Short mmCIF file of N, CA and C in Angstrom, two decimals:
data_model
loop_
_atom_site.label_atom_id
_atom_site.label_comp_id
_atom_site.label_asym_id
_atom_site.label_seq_id
_atom_site.Cartn_x
_atom_site.Cartn_y
_atom_site.Cartn_z
N MET A 9 16.70 199.17 62.59
CA MET A 9 15.77 198.03 62.49
C MET A 9 14.44 198.41 63.13
N ASN A 10 14.22 198.01 64.37
CA ASN A 10 12.96 198.39 65.03
C ASN A 10 13.03 199.83 65.51
N GLN A 11 11.89 200.51 65.44
CA GLN A 11 11.86 201.87 65.95
C GLN A 11 12.05 201.87 67.45
N HIS A 12 11.52 200.85 68.11
CA HIS A 12 11.65 200.74 69.57
C HIS A 12 12.43 199.48 69.87
N ASP A 13 13.32 199.58 70.84
CA ASP A 13 14.05 198.38 71.24
C ASP A 13 13.13 197.39 71.94
N SER A 14 11.95 197.86 72.35
CA SER A 14 11.08 197.01 73.16
C SER A 14 10.09 196.19 72.33
N THR A 15 10.21 196.22 71.00
CA THR A 15 9.31 195.38 70.20
C THR A 15 10.09 194.25 69.55
N PHE A 16 9.41 193.12 69.39
CA PHE A 16 10.02 191.91 68.84
C PHE A 16 9.15 191.40 67.71
N GLY A 17 9.79 191.03 66.59
CA GLY A 17 9.04 190.47 65.47
C GLY A 17 8.52 189.07 65.80
N VAL A 18 7.32 188.77 65.32
CA VAL A 18 6.70 187.46 65.56
C VAL A 18 6.40 186.83 64.20
N GLN A 19 6.85 185.60 64.01
CA GLN A 19 6.62 184.90 62.74
C GLN A 19 5.90 183.58 62.99
N LEU A 20 5.14 183.17 61.98
CA LEU A 20 4.52 181.84 61.97
C LEU A 20 5.28 181.00 60.96
N PHE A 21 5.85 179.88 61.41
CA PHE A 21 6.49 178.94 60.49
C PHE A 21 5.45 177.89 60.13
N ILE A 22 5.29 177.62 58.83
CA ILE A 22 4.32 176.62 58.37
C ILE A 22 5.09 175.51 57.65
N TYR A 23 4.86 174.29 58.09
CA TYR A 23 5.50 173.12 57.48
C TYR A 23 4.42 172.29 56.80
N ASP A 24 4.66 171.89 55.57
CA ASP A 24 3.70 171.05 54.85
C ASP A 24 4.03 169.59 55.14
N LEU A 25 3.24 168.99 56.02
CA LEU A 25 3.53 167.61 56.42
C LEU A 25 3.21 166.61 55.33
N SER A 26 2.37 166.99 54.38
CA SER A 26 1.93 166.01 53.38
C SER A 26 3.09 165.57 52.47
N ARG A 27 4.20 166.33 52.46
CA ARG A 27 5.33 165.92 51.61
C ARG A 27 6.27 165.00 52.38
N GLY A 28 6.01 164.79 53.69
CA GLY A 28 6.93 164.00 54.49
C GLY A 28 6.27 162.81 55.12
N MET A 29 6.37 162.73 56.45
CA MET A 29 5.94 161.53 57.17
C MET A 29 4.46 161.28 57.05
N ALA A 30 3.68 162.30 56.70
CA ALA A 30 2.22 162.13 56.69
C ALA A 30 1.69 161.75 55.32
N ARG A 31 2.58 161.46 54.39
CA ARG A 31 2.13 161.21 53.02
C ARG A 31 1.14 160.05 52.94
N GLN A 32 1.33 159.03 53.79
CA GLN A 32 0.44 157.87 53.75
C GLN A 32 -0.99 158.28 54.09
N LEU A 33 -1.13 159.31 54.91
CA LEU A 33 -2.46 159.70 55.37
C LEU A 33 -3.10 160.78 54.52
N SER A 34 -2.32 161.48 53.70
CA SER A 34 -2.95 162.52 52.91
C SER A 34 -3.86 161.82 51.90
N PRO A 35 -4.98 162.37 51.45
CA PRO A 35 -5.33 163.78 51.60
C PRO A 35 -6.05 164.13 52.89
N ILE A 36 -6.28 163.18 53.78
CA ILE A 36 -7.07 163.53 54.97
C ILE A 36 -6.20 164.04 56.10
N MET A 37 -4.89 163.96 55.93
CA MET A 37 -4.01 164.42 57.00
C MET A 37 -4.17 165.93 57.19
N LEU A 38 -3.85 166.40 58.36
CA LEU A 38 -3.95 167.83 58.63
C LEU A 38 -3.24 168.68 57.60
N GLY A 39 -2.09 168.24 57.15
CA GLY A 39 -1.40 168.99 56.11
C GLY A 39 -0.39 169.98 56.63
N GLU A 40 -0.73 170.75 57.65
CA GLU A 40 0.20 171.76 58.12
C GLU A 40 0.55 171.59 59.60
N HIS A 41 1.82 171.76 59.87
CA HIS A 41 2.30 171.90 61.24
C HIS A 41 2.78 173.33 61.36
N THR A 42 2.37 174.03 62.41
CA THR A 42 2.79 175.42 62.57
C THR A 42 3.52 175.62 63.89
N SER A 43 4.35 176.64 63.92
CA SER A 43 5.05 177.02 65.14
C SER A 43 5.20 178.54 65.15
N ILE A 44 5.48 179.07 66.33
CA ILE A 44 5.69 180.52 66.50
C ILE A 44 7.18 180.77 66.67
N VAL A 45 7.69 181.75 65.96
CA VAL A 45 9.10 182.13 66.12
C VAL A 45 9.16 183.56 66.66
N VAL A 46 9.78 183.68 67.83
CA VAL A 46 9.92 184.98 68.48
C VAL A 46 11.12 184.91 69.43
N TYR A 47 11.78 186.03 69.67
CA TYR A 47 12.98 186.08 70.54
C TYR A 47 14.08 185.13 70.07
N GLY A 48 14.13 184.85 68.76
CA GLY A 48 15.18 183.98 68.24
C GLY A 48 14.98 182.51 68.54
N GLU A 49 13.78 182.11 68.94
CA GLU A 49 13.47 180.70 69.23
C GLU A 49 12.20 180.31 68.51
N GLU A 50 12.07 179.01 68.22
CA GLU A 50 10.85 178.47 67.62
C GLU A 50 10.10 177.68 68.69
N PHE A 51 8.81 177.98 68.84
CA PHE A 51 7.97 177.34 69.87
C PHE A 51 6.83 176.59 69.20
N PHE A 52 6.59 175.35 69.65
CA PHE A 52 5.51 174.56 69.06
C PHE A 52 4.91 173.62 70.09
N TYR A 53 3.74 173.07 69.74
CA TYR A 53 3.01 172.18 70.65
C TYR A 53 2.76 170.85 69.96
N GLY A 54 2.98 169.78 70.69
CA GLY A 54 2.73 168.44 70.17
C GLY A 54 2.45 167.48 71.31
N GLY A 55 2.55 166.20 71.01
CA GLY A 55 2.23 165.18 72.00
C GLY A 55 3.12 165.20 73.23
N ALA A 56 4.25 165.90 73.15
CA ALA A 56 5.15 166.00 74.31
C ALA A 56 4.89 167.27 75.11
N GLY A 57 3.95 168.10 74.65
CA GLY A 57 3.69 169.38 75.31
C GLY A 57 4.27 170.52 74.48
N ILE A 58 4.57 171.64 75.13
CA ILE A 58 5.14 172.79 74.45
C ILE A 58 6.66 172.63 74.39
N SER A 59 7.22 172.78 73.20
CA SER A 59 8.66 172.62 73.02
C SER A 59 9.24 173.83 72.32
N SER A 60 10.57 173.94 72.39
CA SER A 60 11.24 175.02 71.67
C SER A 60 12.53 174.49 71.08
N CYS A 61 13.03 175.20 70.07
CA CYS A 61 14.29 174.86 69.43
C CYS A 61 14.76 176.08 68.67
N PRO A 62 16.00 176.07 68.18
CA PRO A 62 16.40 177.16 67.29
C PRO A 62 15.50 177.15 66.06
N PRO A 63 15.20 178.29 65.46
CA PRO A 63 14.30 178.33 64.29
C PRO A 63 14.73 177.35 63.20
N GLY A 64 13.77 176.52 62.78
CA GLY A 64 14.05 175.51 61.76
C GLY A 64 14.83 174.33 62.29
N GLY A 65 14.90 174.17 63.61
CA GLY A 65 15.77 173.17 64.21
C GLY A 65 15.16 171.81 64.47
N THR A 66 13.90 171.57 64.05
CA THR A 66 13.33 170.24 64.24
C THR A 66 13.71 169.36 63.05
N MET A 67 13.30 168.09 63.13
CA MET A 67 13.55 167.14 62.05
C MET A 67 12.84 167.55 60.76
N LEU A 68 11.87 168.47 60.87
CA LEU A 68 11.14 168.89 59.68
C LEU A 68 11.99 169.81 58.80
N GLY A 69 13.09 170.33 59.36
CA GLY A 69 13.96 171.21 58.59
C GLY A 69 13.38 172.60 58.48
N PRO A 70 13.76 173.34 57.45
CA PRO A 70 13.26 174.71 57.32
C PRO A 70 11.78 174.72 56.96
N PRO A 71 11.06 175.77 57.34
CA PRO A 71 9.61 175.83 57.05
C PRO A 71 9.36 176.02 55.56
N ASP A 72 8.18 175.60 55.10
CA ASP A 72 7.79 175.81 53.71
C ASP A 72 7.32 177.25 53.50
N THR A 73 6.72 177.82 54.52
CA THR A 73 6.19 179.18 54.43
C THR A 73 6.46 179.91 55.74
N VAL A 74 6.78 181.19 55.66
CA VAL A 74 6.93 182.03 56.84
C VAL A 74 5.95 183.19 56.72
N VAL A 75 5.09 183.36 57.73
CA VAL A 75 4.13 184.46 57.74
C VAL A 75 4.53 185.45 58.84
N GLU A 76 4.65 186.71 58.47
CA GLU A 76 4.94 187.75 59.46
C GLU A 76 3.63 188.08 60.18
N LEU A 77 3.60 187.85 61.49
CA LEU A 77 2.37 188.09 62.25
C LEU A 77 2.32 189.49 62.86
N GLY A 78 3.44 190.19 62.86
CA GLY A 78 3.48 191.52 63.46
C GLY A 78 4.54 191.59 64.54
N ASN A 79 4.46 192.63 65.35
CA ASN A 79 5.42 192.81 66.44
C ASN A 79 4.73 192.69 67.79
N THR A 80 5.51 192.40 68.81
CA THR A 80 4.98 192.33 70.16
C THR A 80 5.83 193.17 71.09
N GLU A 81 5.18 193.69 72.12
CA GLU A 81 5.92 194.39 73.17
C GLU A 81 6.04 193.53 74.42
N VAL A 82 5.50 192.31 74.33
CA VAL A 82 5.61 191.37 75.45
C VAL A 82 7.08 190.98 75.60
N THR A 83 7.61 191.07 76.81
CA THR A 83 9.01 190.70 77.02
C THR A 83 9.17 189.18 77.01
N GLU A 84 10.37 188.73 76.77
CA GLU A 84 10.63 187.29 76.72
C GLU A 84 10.32 186.65 78.07
N GLU A 85 10.62 187.36 79.16
CA GLU A 85 10.36 186.82 80.50
C GLU A 85 8.87 186.57 80.72
N ILE A 86 8.05 187.55 80.35
CA ILE A 86 6.60 187.41 80.49
C ILE A 86 6.09 186.27 79.61
N PHE A 87 6.63 186.21 78.39
CA PHE A 87 6.21 185.17 77.44
C PHE A 87 6.53 183.77 77.98
N MET A 88 7.72 183.60 78.55
CA MET A 88 8.10 182.29 79.06
C MET A 88 7.23 181.89 80.26
N ASP A 89 6.86 182.88 81.10
CA ASP A 89 5.93 182.59 82.20
C ASP A 89 4.58 182.14 81.65
N TYR A 90 4.13 182.84 80.61
CA TYR A 90 2.85 182.51 79.95
C TYR A 90 2.91 181.09 79.39
N LEU A 91 4.00 180.75 78.71
CA LEU A 91 4.13 179.40 78.14
C LEU A 91 4.16 178.34 79.24
N SER A 92 4.86 178.64 80.33
CA SER A 92 4.92 177.67 81.43
C SER A 92 3.53 177.38 81.98
N SER A 93 2.72 178.43 82.13
CA SER A 93 1.37 178.22 82.67
C SER A 93 0.50 177.48 81.65
N LEU A 94 0.66 177.78 80.36
CA LEU A 94 -0.08 177.03 79.34
C LEU A 94 0.32 175.56 79.36
N GLY A 95 1.63 175.31 79.52
CA GLY A 95 2.14 173.94 79.49
C GLY A 95 1.66 173.11 80.66
N GLU A 96 1.29 173.77 81.76
CA GLU A 96 0.79 173.04 82.94
C GLU A 96 -0.72 172.84 82.86
N THR A 97 -1.39 173.60 81.99
CA THR A 97 -2.85 173.55 81.95
C THR A 97 -3.35 173.13 80.58
N THR A 98 -3.71 174.13 79.76
CA THR A 98 -4.36 173.88 78.48
C THR A 98 -3.51 173.08 77.51
N TYR A 99 -2.19 173.28 77.55
CA TYR A 99 -1.33 172.68 76.53
C TYR A 99 -0.31 171.70 77.09
N SER A 100 -0.75 170.90 78.07
CA SER A 100 0.11 169.79 78.51
C SER A 100 0.03 168.70 77.43
N GLY A 101 1.04 167.83 77.39
CA GLY A 101 1.10 166.81 76.35
C GLY A 101 -0.12 165.92 76.29
N ASP A 102 -0.70 165.60 77.45
CA ASP A 102 -1.84 164.67 77.44
C ASP A 102 -3.12 165.33 76.94
N LYS A 103 -3.13 166.64 76.74
CA LYS A 103 -4.33 167.31 76.22
C LYS A 103 -4.30 167.41 74.69
N TYR A 104 -3.20 166.96 74.08
CA TYR A 104 -3.06 167.07 72.63
C TYR A 104 -4.08 166.19 71.91
N ARG A 105 -4.76 166.78 70.92
CA ARG A 105 -5.65 166.03 70.03
C ARG A 105 -5.36 166.47 68.61
N LEU A 106 -5.20 165.54 67.71
CA LEU A 106 -4.77 165.87 66.36
C LEU A 106 -5.69 166.91 65.71
N PHE A 107 -7.00 166.81 65.97
CA PHE A 107 -7.92 167.73 65.30
C PHE A 107 -8.31 168.93 66.13
N GLU A 108 -8.78 168.71 67.36
CA GLU A 108 -9.34 169.84 68.10
C GLU A 108 -8.31 170.68 68.84
N HIS A 109 -7.19 170.08 69.19
CA HIS A 109 -6.29 170.76 70.13
C HIS A 109 -4.87 170.41 69.76
N ASN A 110 -4.32 171.13 68.81
CA ASN A 110 -3.06 170.72 68.21
C ASN A 110 -2.10 171.90 68.07
N CYS A 111 -1.05 171.72 67.28
CA CYS A 111 -0.05 172.77 67.10
C CYS A 111 -0.69 174.06 66.57
N ASN A 112 -1.70 173.93 65.71
CA ASN A 112 -2.32 175.12 65.12
C ASN A 112 -3.21 175.86 66.12
N THR A 113 -3.86 175.11 67.01
CA THR A 113 -4.63 175.76 68.09
C THR A 113 -3.68 176.58 68.96
N PHE A 114 -2.53 175.98 69.24
CA PHE A 114 -1.51 176.62 70.08
C PHE A 114 -0.97 177.89 69.42
N THR A 115 -0.54 177.79 68.16
CA THR A 115 0.04 178.97 67.52
C THR A 115 -0.98 180.08 67.36
N ASN A 116 -2.24 179.71 67.15
CA ASN A 116 -3.30 180.72 67.02
C ASN A 116 -3.47 181.49 68.33
N GLU A 117 -3.48 180.75 69.44
CA GLU A 117 -3.64 181.38 70.75
C GLU A 117 -2.43 182.24 71.12
N VAL A 118 -1.24 181.71 70.87
CA VAL A 118 -0.01 182.45 71.20
C VAL A 118 0.13 183.69 70.31
N ALA A 119 -0.23 183.56 69.04
CA ALA A 119 -0.16 184.71 68.12
C ALA A 119 -1.04 185.85 68.63
N GLN A 120 -2.24 185.49 69.11
CA GLN A 120 -3.14 186.52 69.62
C GLN A 120 -2.61 187.14 70.91
N PHE A 121 -2.00 186.32 71.75
CA PHE A 121 -1.41 186.83 72.99
C PHE A 121 -0.30 187.84 72.68
N LEU A 122 0.53 187.51 71.69
CA LEU A 122 1.69 188.36 71.38
C LEU A 122 1.34 189.58 70.54
N THR A 123 0.49 189.38 69.52
CA THR A 123 0.29 190.44 68.53
C THR A 123 -1.15 190.91 68.39
N GLY A 124 -2.10 190.14 68.93
CA GLY A 124 -3.50 190.47 68.70
C GLY A 124 -4.01 189.93 67.37
N ASN A 125 -3.13 189.29 66.59
CA ASN A 125 -3.53 188.74 65.29
C ASN A 125 -3.66 187.23 65.36
N LYS A 126 -4.63 186.71 64.60
CA LYS A 126 -4.78 185.25 64.49
C LYS A 126 -3.90 184.74 63.35
N ILE A 127 -3.70 183.42 63.33
CA ILE A 127 -2.99 182.81 62.20
C ILE A 127 -3.99 182.68 61.05
N PRO A 128 -3.52 182.46 59.81
CA PRO A 128 -4.44 182.39 58.66
C PRO A 128 -5.54 181.35 58.88
N SER A 129 -6.77 181.73 58.52
CA SER A 129 -7.92 180.87 58.82
C SER A 129 -7.91 179.56 58.04
N TYR A 130 -7.23 179.53 56.88
CA TYR A 130 -7.23 178.27 56.13
C TYR A 130 -6.53 177.16 56.93
N ILE A 131 -5.65 177.55 57.85
CA ILE A 131 -4.96 176.54 58.68
C ILE A 131 -5.87 176.06 59.79
N THR A 132 -6.55 177.00 60.46
CA THR A 132 -7.40 176.60 61.59
C THR A 132 -8.71 175.95 61.14
N ASP A 133 -9.15 176.24 59.91
CA ASP A 133 -10.42 175.67 59.43
C ASP A 133 -10.28 174.26 58.87
N LEU A 134 -9.06 173.89 58.50
CA LEU A 134 -8.86 172.62 57.80
C LEU A 134 -9.37 171.39 58.56
N PRO A 135 -9.09 171.24 59.86
CA PRO A 135 -9.54 170.02 60.55
C PRO A 135 -11.04 169.81 60.50
N SER A 136 -11.83 170.88 60.67
CA SER A 136 -13.29 170.70 60.66
C SER A 136 -13.77 170.34 59.26
N GLU A 137 -13.08 170.83 58.23
CA GLU A 137 -13.46 170.45 56.87
C GLU A 137 -13.19 168.97 56.64
N VAL A 138 -12.06 168.48 57.14
CA VAL A 138 -11.72 167.07 57.00
C VAL A 138 -12.73 166.20 57.75
N LEU A 139 -13.04 166.58 58.98
CA LEU A 139 -13.91 165.76 59.81
C LEU A 139 -15.35 165.75 59.31
N SER A 140 -15.72 166.73 58.50
CA SER A 140 -17.10 166.76 58.01
C SER A 140 -17.30 165.78 56.86
N THR A 141 -16.22 165.21 56.34
CA THR A 141 -16.36 164.22 55.25
C THR A 141 -16.62 162.84 55.86
N PRO A 142 -17.32 161.97 55.12
CA PRO A 142 -17.56 160.60 55.63
C PRO A 142 -16.24 159.88 55.93
N PHE A 143 -15.25 160.10 55.08
CA PHE A 143 -13.94 159.47 55.28
C PHE A 143 -13.32 159.94 56.59
N GLY A 144 -13.45 161.23 56.86
CA GLY A 144 -12.92 161.80 58.09
C GLY A 144 -13.60 161.20 59.32
N GLN A 145 -14.91 160.99 59.23
CA GLN A 145 -15.67 160.42 60.35
C GLN A 145 -15.18 159.00 60.66
N VAL A 146 -14.95 158.22 59.62
CA VAL A 146 -14.50 156.84 59.80
C VAL A 146 -13.11 156.79 60.43
N LEU A 147 -12.25 157.69 59.98
CA LEU A 147 -10.86 157.65 60.45
C LEU A 147 -10.63 158.41 61.75
N ARG A 148 -11.65 159.11 62.20
CA ARG A 148 -11.50 159.97 63.37
C ARG A 148 -10.86 159.28 64.58
N PRO A 149 -11.36 158.10 64.98
CA PRO A 149 -10.76 157.46 66.17
C PRO A 149 -9.26 157.17 65.99
N ILE A 150 -8.88 156.79 64.78
CA ILE A 150 -7.47 156.52 64.52
C ILE A 150 -6.68 157.81 64.57
N LEU A 151 -7.20 158.83 63.90
CA LEU A 151 -6.48 160.10 63.82
C LEU A 151 -6.37 160.78 65.18
N ASP A 152 -7.39 160.61 66.01
CA ASP A 152 -7.35 161.23 67.33
C ASP A 152 -6.24 160.63 68.19
N SER A 153 -5.81 159.41 67.84
CA SER A 153 -4.79 158.76 68.66
C SER A 153 -3.38 159.12 68.20
N ILE A 154 -3.28 159.85 67.09
CA ILE A 154 -1.96 160.21 66.56
C ILE A 154 -1.46 161.47 67.24
N HIS A 155 -0.24 161.43 67.69
CA HIS A 155 0.40 162.61 68.25
C HIS A 155 1.54 163.01 67.34
N ILE A 156 1.55 164.26 66.93
CA ILE A 156 2.67 164.75 66.14
C ILE A 156 3.55 165.59 67.04
N ALA A 157 4.75 165.14 67.26
CA ALA A 157 5.72 165.91 68.03
C ALA A 157 7.04 165.82 67.27
N PRO A 158 7.33 166.84 66.46
CA PRO A 158 8.56 166.75 65.66
C PRO A 158 9.79 166.60 66.54
N PRO A 159 10.62 165.60 66.29
CA PRO A 159 11.83 165.42 67.10
C PRO A 159 12.76 166.61 66.94
N GLY A 160 13.49 166.94 67.96
CA GLY A 160 14.49 167.99 67.85
C GLY A 160 14.24 169.17 68.75
N GLY A 161 13.12 169.18 69.46
CA GLY A 161 12.85 170.31 70.35
C GLY A 161 13.09 169.95 71.80
N ASN A 162 13.17 170.96 72.64
CA ASN A 162 13.28 170.75 74.08
C ASN A 162 11.95 171.11 74.72
N VAL A 163 11.39 170.19 75.51
CA VAL A 163 10.10 170.44 76.13
C VAL A 163 10.23 171.52 77.19
N ILE A 164 9.31 172.48 77.12
CA ILE A 164 9.31 173.57 78.09
C ILE A 164 8.40 173.17 79.24
N SER A 165 8.91 173.19 80.44
CA SER A 165 8.07 172.94 81.60
C SER A 165 8.69 173.64 82.80
N SER A 166 7.88 173.86 83.79
CA SER A 166 8.43 174.49 85.00
C SER A 166 8.78 173.43 86.03
N GLN A 167 8.77 172.15 85.60
CA GLN A 167 9.10 171.08 86.54
C GLN A 167 10.54 171.24 87.04
N ASN A 168 11.38 171.86 86.22
CA ASN A 168 12.76 172.06 86.65
C ASN A 168 12.83 172.94 87.89
N ASN A 169 11.78 173.76 88.10
CA ASN A 169 11.79 174.69 89.23
C ASN A 169 11.32 174.05 90.53
N HIS A 170 10.65 172.89 90.41
CA HIS A 170 10.13 172.26 91.62
C HIS A 170 11.27 171.57 92.37
N SER A 171 11.27 171.70 93.68
CA SER A 171 12.34 171.07 94.45
C SER A 171 11.90 169.71 94.97
#
């Protein structure tokens, strides 16, 4: 399989939300929910913070698209420390914003940390395209208040370590 035992494959799972719970809001809805799959776990960010589950284990079911992002030499231990620090700072649940700071912002940052590669630009560019429309401007306050946190994940935090 891998030439080195020390490398791990990294995948981007893409879910098309417009076919599910977000149908009422399309075509202005974000459209895609993304997560990172590495070390046999799926990691994502939503209104509850950073969560993980077995791959495809949220209520969204299996992903619509899987993108191979490359391999990483980052160990799982280092990665979990990195996620814990992100979860306490940049990616705590209360910092979630549907457009500016969402699951796709998270997967883009994590993908670069692990592989040096960004996620496909059509995913990260979509929110600004939506917001530049008059319809997007009108709906912005409503959309900013929406938190997407697919049920089925376990929130990652280091609060368990505090005594």
